[in-house]
XYZ file of C-alpha atoms in Angstrom:
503
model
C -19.540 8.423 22.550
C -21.366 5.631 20.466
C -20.814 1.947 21.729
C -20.162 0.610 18.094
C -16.987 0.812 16.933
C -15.982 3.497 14.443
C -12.644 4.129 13.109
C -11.642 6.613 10.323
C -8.727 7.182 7.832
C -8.069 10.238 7.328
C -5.105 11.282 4.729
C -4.897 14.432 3.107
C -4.940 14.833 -0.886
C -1.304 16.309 -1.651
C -0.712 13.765 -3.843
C -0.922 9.927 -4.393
C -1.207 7.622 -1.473
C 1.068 6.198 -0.198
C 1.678 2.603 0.535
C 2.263 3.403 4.085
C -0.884 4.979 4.561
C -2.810 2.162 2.609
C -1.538 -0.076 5.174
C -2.948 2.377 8.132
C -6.391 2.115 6.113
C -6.243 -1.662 5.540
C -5.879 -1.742 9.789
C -8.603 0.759 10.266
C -10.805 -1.251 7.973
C -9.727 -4.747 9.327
C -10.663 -3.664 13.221
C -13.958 -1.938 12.233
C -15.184 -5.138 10.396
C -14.071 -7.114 13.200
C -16.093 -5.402 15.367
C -18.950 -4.994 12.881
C -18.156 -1.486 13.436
C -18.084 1.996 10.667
C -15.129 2.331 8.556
C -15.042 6.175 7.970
C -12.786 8.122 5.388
C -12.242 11.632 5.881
C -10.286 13.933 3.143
C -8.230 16.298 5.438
C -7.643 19.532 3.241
C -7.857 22.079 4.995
C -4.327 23.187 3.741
C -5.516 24.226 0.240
C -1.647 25.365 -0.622
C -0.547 21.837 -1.317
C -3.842 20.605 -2.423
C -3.439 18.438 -5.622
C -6.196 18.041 -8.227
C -7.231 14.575 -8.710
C -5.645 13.370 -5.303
C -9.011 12.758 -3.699
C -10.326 10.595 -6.721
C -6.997 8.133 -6.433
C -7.502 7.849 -2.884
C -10.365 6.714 -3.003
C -9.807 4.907 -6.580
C -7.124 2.727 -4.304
C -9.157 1.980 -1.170
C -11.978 0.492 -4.043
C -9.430 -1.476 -5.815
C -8.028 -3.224 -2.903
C -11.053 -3.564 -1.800
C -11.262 -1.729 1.590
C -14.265 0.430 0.407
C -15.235 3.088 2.856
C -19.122 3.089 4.812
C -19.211 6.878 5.155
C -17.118 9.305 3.538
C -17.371 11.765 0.273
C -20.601 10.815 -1.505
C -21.648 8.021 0.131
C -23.567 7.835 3.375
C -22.999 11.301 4.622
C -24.836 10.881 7.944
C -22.456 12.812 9.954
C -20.673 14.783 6.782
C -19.590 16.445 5.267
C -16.184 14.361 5.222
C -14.396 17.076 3.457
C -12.606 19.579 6.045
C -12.545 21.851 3.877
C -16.478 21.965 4.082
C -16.190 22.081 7.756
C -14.206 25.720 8.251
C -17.029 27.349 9.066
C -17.557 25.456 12.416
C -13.632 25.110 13.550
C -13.507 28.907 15.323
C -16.515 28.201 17.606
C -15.032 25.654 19.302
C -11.521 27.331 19.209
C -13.622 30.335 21.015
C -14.584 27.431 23.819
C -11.253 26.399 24.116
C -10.717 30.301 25.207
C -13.479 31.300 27.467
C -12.723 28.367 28.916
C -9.084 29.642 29.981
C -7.513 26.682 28.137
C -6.388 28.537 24.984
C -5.377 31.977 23.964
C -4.760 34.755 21.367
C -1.346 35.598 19.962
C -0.691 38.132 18.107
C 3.155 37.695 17.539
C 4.398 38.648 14.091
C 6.239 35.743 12.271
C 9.505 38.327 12.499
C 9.091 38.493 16.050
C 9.073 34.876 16.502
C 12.140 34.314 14.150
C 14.072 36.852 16.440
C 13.122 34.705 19.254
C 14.582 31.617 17.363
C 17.608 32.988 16.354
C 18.244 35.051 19.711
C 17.602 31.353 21.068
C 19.982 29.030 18.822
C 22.996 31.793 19.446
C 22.673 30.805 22.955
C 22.532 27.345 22.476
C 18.900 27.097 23.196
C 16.096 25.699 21.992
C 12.752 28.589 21.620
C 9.759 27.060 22.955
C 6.363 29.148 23.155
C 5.322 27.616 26.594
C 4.601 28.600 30.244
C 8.177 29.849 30.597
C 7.574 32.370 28.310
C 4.264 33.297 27.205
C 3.653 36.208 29.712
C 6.398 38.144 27.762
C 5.635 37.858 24.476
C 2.646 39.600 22.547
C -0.841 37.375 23.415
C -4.137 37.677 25.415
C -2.191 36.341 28.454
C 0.303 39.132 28.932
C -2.015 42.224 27.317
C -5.235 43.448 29.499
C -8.704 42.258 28.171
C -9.171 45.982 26.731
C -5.393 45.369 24.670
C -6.542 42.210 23.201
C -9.800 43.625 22.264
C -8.776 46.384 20.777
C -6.151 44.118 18.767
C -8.950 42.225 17.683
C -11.019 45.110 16.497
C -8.704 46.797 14.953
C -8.421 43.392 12.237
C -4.698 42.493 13.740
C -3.713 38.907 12.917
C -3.591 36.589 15.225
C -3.543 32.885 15.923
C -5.187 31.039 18.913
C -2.650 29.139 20.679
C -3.420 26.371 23.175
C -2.274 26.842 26.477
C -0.117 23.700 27.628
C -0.050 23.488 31.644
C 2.772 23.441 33.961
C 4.449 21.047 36.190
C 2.078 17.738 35.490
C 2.572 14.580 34.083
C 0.524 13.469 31.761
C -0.147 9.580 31.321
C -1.356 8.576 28.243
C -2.120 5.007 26.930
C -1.615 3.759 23.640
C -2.858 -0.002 22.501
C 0.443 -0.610 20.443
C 2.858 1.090 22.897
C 0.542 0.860 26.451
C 1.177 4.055 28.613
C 3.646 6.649 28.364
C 4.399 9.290 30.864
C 4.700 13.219 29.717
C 6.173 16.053 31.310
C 3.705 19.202 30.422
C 7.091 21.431 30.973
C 8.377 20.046 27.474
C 5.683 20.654 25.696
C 5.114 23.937 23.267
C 1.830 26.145 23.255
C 0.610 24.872 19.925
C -1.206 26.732 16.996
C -4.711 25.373 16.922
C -5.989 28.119 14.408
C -4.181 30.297 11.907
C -4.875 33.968 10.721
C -5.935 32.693 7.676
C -9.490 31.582 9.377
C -8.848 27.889 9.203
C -8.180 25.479 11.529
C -4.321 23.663 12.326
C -4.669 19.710 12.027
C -4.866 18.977 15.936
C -8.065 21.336 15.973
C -9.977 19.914 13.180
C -8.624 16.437 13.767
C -10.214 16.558 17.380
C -13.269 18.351 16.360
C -14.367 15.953 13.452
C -13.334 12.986 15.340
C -15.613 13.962 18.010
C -18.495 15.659 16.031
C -17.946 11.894 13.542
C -17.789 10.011 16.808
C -15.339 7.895 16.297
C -14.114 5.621 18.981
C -10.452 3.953 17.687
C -8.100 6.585 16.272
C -5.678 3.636 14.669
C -2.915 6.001 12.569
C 0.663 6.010 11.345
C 3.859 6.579 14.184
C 4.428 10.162 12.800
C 1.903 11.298 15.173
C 2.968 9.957 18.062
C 4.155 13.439 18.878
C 0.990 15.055 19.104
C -1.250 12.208 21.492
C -0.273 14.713 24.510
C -1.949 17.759 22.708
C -4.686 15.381 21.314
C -5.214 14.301 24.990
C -5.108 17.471 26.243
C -7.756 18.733 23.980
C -10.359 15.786 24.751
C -9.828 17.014 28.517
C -9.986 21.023 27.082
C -13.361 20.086 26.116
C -14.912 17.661 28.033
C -15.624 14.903 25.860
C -14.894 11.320 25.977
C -11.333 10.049 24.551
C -11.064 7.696 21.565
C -8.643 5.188 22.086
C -5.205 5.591 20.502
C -3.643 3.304 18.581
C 0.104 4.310 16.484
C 1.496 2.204 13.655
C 4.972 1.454 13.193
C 6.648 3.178 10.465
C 7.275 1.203 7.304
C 11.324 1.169 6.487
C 13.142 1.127 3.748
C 14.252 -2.337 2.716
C 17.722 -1.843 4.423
C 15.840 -1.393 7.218
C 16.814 2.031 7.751
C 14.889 4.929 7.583
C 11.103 5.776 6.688
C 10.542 4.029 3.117
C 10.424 6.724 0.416
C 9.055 7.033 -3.193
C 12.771 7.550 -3.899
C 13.531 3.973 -2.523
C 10.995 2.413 -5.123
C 12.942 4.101 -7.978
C 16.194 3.402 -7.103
C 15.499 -0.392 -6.332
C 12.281 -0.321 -9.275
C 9.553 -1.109 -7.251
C 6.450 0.816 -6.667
C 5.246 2.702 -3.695
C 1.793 3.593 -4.856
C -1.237 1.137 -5.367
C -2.014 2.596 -8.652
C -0.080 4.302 -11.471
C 0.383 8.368 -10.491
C 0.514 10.912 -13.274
C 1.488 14.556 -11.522
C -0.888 16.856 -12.950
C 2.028 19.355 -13.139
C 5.325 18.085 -14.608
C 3.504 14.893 -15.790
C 6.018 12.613 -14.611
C 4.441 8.922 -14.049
C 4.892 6.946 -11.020
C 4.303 3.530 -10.702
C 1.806 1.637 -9.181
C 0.893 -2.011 -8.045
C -1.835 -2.562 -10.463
C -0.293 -1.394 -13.244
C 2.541 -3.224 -12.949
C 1.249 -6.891 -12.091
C -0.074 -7.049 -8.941
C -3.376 -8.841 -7.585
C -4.840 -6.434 -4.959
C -5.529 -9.628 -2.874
C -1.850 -10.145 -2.678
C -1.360 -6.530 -1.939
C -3.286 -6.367 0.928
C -1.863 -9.847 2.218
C 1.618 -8.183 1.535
C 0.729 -4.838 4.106
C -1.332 -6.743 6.926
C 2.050 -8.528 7.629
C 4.261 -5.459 7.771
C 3.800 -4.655 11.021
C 1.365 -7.395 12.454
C 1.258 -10.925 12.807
C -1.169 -13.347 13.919
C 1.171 -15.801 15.810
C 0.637 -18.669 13.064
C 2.895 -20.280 10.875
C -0.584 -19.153 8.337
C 0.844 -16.535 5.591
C -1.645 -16.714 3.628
C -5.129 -15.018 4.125
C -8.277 -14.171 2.461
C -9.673 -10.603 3.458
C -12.288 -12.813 5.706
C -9.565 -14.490 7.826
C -7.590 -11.002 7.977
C -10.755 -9.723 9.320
C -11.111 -12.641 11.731
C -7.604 -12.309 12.777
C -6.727 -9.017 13.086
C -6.159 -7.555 16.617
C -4.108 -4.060 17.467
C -2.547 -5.854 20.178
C -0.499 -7.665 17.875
C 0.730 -4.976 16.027
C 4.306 -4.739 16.275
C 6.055 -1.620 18.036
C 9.335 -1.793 15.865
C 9.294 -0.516 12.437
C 8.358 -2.952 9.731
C 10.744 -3.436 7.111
C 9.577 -3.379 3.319
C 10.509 -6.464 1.632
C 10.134 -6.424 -1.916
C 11.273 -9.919 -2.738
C 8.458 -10.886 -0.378
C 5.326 -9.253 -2.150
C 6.674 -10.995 -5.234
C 6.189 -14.357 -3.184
C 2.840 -13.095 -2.310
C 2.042 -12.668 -5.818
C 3.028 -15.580 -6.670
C 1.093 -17.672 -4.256
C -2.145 -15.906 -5.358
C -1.391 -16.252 -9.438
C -1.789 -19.695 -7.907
C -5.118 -19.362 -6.768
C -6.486 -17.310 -10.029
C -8.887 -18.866 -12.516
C -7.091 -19.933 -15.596
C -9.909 -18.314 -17.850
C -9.537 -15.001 -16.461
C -6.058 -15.040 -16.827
C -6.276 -16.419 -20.482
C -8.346 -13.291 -21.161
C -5.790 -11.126 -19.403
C -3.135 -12.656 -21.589
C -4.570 -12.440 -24.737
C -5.867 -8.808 -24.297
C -1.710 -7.564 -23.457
C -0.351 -9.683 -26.096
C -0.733 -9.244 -29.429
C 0.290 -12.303 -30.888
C -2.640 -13.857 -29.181
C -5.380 -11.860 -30.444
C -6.078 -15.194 -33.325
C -5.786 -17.448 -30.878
C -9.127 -19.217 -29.178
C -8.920 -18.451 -25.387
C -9.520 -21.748 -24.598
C -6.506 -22.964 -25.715
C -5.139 -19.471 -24.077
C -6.524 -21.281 -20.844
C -5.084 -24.190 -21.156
C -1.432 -23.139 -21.742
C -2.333 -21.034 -18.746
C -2.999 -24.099 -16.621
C 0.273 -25.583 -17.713
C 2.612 -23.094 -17.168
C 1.330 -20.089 -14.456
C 3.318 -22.421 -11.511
C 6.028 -20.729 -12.895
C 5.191 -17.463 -13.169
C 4.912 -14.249 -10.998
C 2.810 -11.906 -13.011
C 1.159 -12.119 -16.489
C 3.518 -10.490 -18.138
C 5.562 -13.036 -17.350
C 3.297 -16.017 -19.136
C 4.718 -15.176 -22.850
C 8.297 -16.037 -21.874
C 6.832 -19.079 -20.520
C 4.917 -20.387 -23.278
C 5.462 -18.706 -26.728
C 6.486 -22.160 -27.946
C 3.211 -22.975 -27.502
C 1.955 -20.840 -29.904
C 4.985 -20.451 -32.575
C 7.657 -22.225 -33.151
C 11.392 -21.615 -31.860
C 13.275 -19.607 -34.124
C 16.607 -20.085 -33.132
C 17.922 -22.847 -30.219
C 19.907 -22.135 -27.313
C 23.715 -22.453 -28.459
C 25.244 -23.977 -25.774
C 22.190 -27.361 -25.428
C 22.804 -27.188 -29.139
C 26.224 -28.148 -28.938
C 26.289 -30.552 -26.268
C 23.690 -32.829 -27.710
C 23.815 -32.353 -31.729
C 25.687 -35.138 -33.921
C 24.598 -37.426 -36.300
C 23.190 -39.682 -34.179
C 20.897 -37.088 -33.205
C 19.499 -36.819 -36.912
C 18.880 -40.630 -37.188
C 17.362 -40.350 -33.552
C 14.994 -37.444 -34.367
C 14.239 -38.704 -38.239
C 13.179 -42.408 -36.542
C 10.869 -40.728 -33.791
C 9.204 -38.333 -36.081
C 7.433 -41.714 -37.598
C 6.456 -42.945 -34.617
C 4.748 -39.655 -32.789
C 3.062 -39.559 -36.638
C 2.184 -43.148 -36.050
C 0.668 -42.485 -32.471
C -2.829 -44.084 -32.427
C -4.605 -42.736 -29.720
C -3.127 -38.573 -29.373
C -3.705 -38.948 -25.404
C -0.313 -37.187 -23.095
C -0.088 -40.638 -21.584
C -0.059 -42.827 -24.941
C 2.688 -40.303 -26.427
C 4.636 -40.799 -23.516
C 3.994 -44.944 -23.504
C 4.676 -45.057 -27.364
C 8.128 -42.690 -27.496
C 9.411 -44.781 -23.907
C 8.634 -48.251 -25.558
C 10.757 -46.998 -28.761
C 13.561 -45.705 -26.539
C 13.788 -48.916 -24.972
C 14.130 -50.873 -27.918
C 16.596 -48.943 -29.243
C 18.618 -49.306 -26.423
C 19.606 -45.455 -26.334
C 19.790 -43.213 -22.833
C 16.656 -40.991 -22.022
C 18.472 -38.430 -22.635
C 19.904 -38.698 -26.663
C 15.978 -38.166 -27.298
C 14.733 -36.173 -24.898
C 17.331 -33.252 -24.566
C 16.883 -32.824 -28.530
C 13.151 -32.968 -28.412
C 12.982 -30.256 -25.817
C 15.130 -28.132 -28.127
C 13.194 -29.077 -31.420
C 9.422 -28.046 -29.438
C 11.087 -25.194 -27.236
C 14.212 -23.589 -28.447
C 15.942 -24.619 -24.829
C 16.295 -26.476 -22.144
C 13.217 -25.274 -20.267
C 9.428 -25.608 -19.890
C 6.907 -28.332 -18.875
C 6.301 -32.148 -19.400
C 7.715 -32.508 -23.014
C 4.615 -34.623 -23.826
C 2.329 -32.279 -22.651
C 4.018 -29.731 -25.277
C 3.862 -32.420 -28.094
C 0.048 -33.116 -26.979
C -0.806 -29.263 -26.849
C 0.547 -28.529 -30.233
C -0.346 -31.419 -32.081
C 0.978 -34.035 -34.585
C 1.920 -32.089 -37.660
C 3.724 -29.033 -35.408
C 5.422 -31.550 -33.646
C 7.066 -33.436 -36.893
C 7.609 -30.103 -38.584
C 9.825 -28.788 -35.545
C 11.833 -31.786 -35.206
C 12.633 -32.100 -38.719
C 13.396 -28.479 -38.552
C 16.019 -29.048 -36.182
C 17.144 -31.917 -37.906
C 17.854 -29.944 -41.208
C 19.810 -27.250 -38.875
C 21.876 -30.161 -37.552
């Protein structure tokens, strides 16, 4: 096995990807740049019954967009390809064929009705049916038939799958870097299927084939297959070759906090599951994704490297860089990590933060159609003023349409607590002097309309509440003379005497 590290992800293309399993490539890729090792991605497709079109494209569509681009995989770098398994079938049988002369495997030729018998005959007695040591002499393989019997099965075209034979009476210990060793009684375990009739391969076979063959040295991968180390262990000793290490996520839960997180959780509580939007090429239906609906991949990825890992800072916030500089399996959590979807919001937020204000200005102009007059600079600038407040760009209209039209109506309830005639002499008097402002600066607005306010004698309040709801509509949005300054003079006075005419 190769000294650099090399670490794969491997998902199959039934359908979109889940964000689970962009979190289990996000940890592959963080640990291989780490250790300046290969970040691999392997398309496992071997079952072509629940293949998807256009599966393979989003995968790797996703891994691009949150930037966790593959070194070797499909098309690129194919120096131990090809990546697809379903371009490897042709080599699978060989080493299944090892895996028998070497005594550690065997053919079956039990009919599926046979088996089911077995189950059933099993369950009415309370049992479980396991195809193991404790059985496999009476029941229809290479092990109970003579060598002529099985040949003569095999000649004759009979189907048959290659089982792998699963000692007795050991204990297997097995170490994990998330969940250290664990101890497994051989007696427990079933004989598995490690090829099919069909010619091609079950996942344990390929999976420990092309992880050899691609020598790769970390196999880092989601909880579900905790189940299967002991085969997968098995099979490195089957064949002689050097182990990987192991390395199991935790699962990602729902946001109770109970239970494996589903695309039917996202719908129910309206988030998204997926990184990108997901059209089924069959009934069409549309499933969200991250991108589509507002997300900065940066804040994505900062969302996932925390759901199920920490690095023992206060820190929450992380370039990829620092993630890479960071990361370590050992502090990957063993518990399940629950999804929080309040909490990617708060990611999001932090990084509209961090954005440049001219690339969100041409964001918001190109969804919003009452922009598409407007100079982007300006665009910018409102952007600057008011993107504290917001969560996604969508949400920037709602935050600043005042700044580019005027209110059309006023909130009722401001309007009734602070409209009476006073308020028409107030807002008629400071109409002249914003008009009479010499120098249009924020801070000489501010200086002239406080001076004014303080001859009059009159609380903050009487003129500011009423201003706010002339330039905004309600009580809500940024420095009132940083509104005034942004949309001028003659806007101002022809919004305040608007509201004074409603009065």
């Amino acid at each position: 096995m190769t000294d650099q590290v090399r670490v794969r992800f491997a998902p199959s293309p039934t359908g979109p990807l889940h964000i689970g399993g962009l979190r289990t490539a996000l940890f592959n890729y963080l640990f291989a740049k780490k250790h300046n090792g290969t970040f691999v991605l392997r398309i496992e497709d071997t079952d072509q019954n629940r293949y998807v079109e256009g599966a393979e494209q989003y995968i790797i569509d996703a891994l691009n967009w949150c930037n966790i681009p593959y070194d070797e995989g499909p098309g690129k770098n194919e120096k131990l390809g090809p990546y697809r398994q379903s371009e490897r079938k042709h080599m699978y049988k060989e080493y299944a064929e090892q895996l028998i002369a070497s005594g550690n495997a065997y053919y079956a030729f039990d009919t599926a009705e046979s088996l089911e018998h077995h189950r059933k005959d099993h369950e009415s007695k309370g049992k479980t049916f396991i195809y193991n040591w404790h059985n496999r002499n009476l029941l229809l393989n290479s092990i109970s038939l003579s060598a002529e019997e099985t040949q003569k099965k095999l000649d004759n075209g009979e189907d048959y799958v290659i089982r792998f034979k699963s000692p007795q009476d050991q204990t297997l210990q097995l170490t994990d870097i998330v969940r250290g060793d664990i101890s497994i009684d051989t007696n427990i375990l079933d004989d598995k299927v490690l090829f099919k009739s069909d010619g091609m391969p079950t996942y344990h076979l390929a999976n420990i084939v092309d992880d050899h063959l691609m020598e790769i040295t970390h196999v880092i991968r989601g909880e579900e297959w905790l189940p299967s180390l002991a085969l997968h262990f098995q099979l490195y000793d089957a064949f002689g070759w050097d182990r990987p290490q192991f390395a199991h996520l935790p699962l990602l839960l729902k946001p109770t906090g109970k239970g494996k997180l589903s695309k039917r959780d996202g719908d129910k509580l309206g988030f998204p599951v997926f990184p990108l939007e997901w059209q089924d090429p069959e009934s069409n239906d549309v499933s969200r994704g991250y991108r589509e609906d507002g997300y900065f991949n940066d804040a994505l990825v900062n969302f996932l490297a925390f759901l199920g890992w920490n690095p023992g800072t206060e820190q929450e916030l992380f370039s990829m860089e620092e993630l890479t500089q960071a990361f370590e399996l050992e502090r990957v959590h063993k518990s399940g990590a629950r999804f929080d979807p309040d909490k990617i919001k708060w990611f999001n937020h932090q990084y509209m933060q961090m954005q440049n204000d001219d690339e969100l200005a041409e964001a918001f102009k190109n969804s919003t159609p009452q922009l598409a007059s407007i100079d982007v600079n300006y665009v910018a600038l409102v952007v600057g003023m008011i993107k504290e407040r917001a969560t996604f760009i969508s949400d920037f209209w709602d935050l600043s349409s005042f700044l580019f039209e005027a209110p059309t109506s006023y909130d009722e309830k401001a309007f009734a607590k602070i409209m009476n005639d006073d308020t028409r002499e107030l807002m008629n008097e400071l109409v002249q002097i914003i008009n009479h402002s010499s120098d249009f600066t924020v801070d000489n607005i501010q200086a002239d309309v406080k001076a004014w306010i303080g001859e009059k004698g009159v609380g903050f309040g009487k003129v500011m509440q009423p201003l706010r709801l002339a330039l905004v509509g309600a009580m809500q949005g940024p420095d009132v003379f940083e509104i005034i300054f942004m949309i001028g003079k003659a806007e101002t006075a022809q919004r305040i005497e608007k509201l004074v005419q409603t009065i």
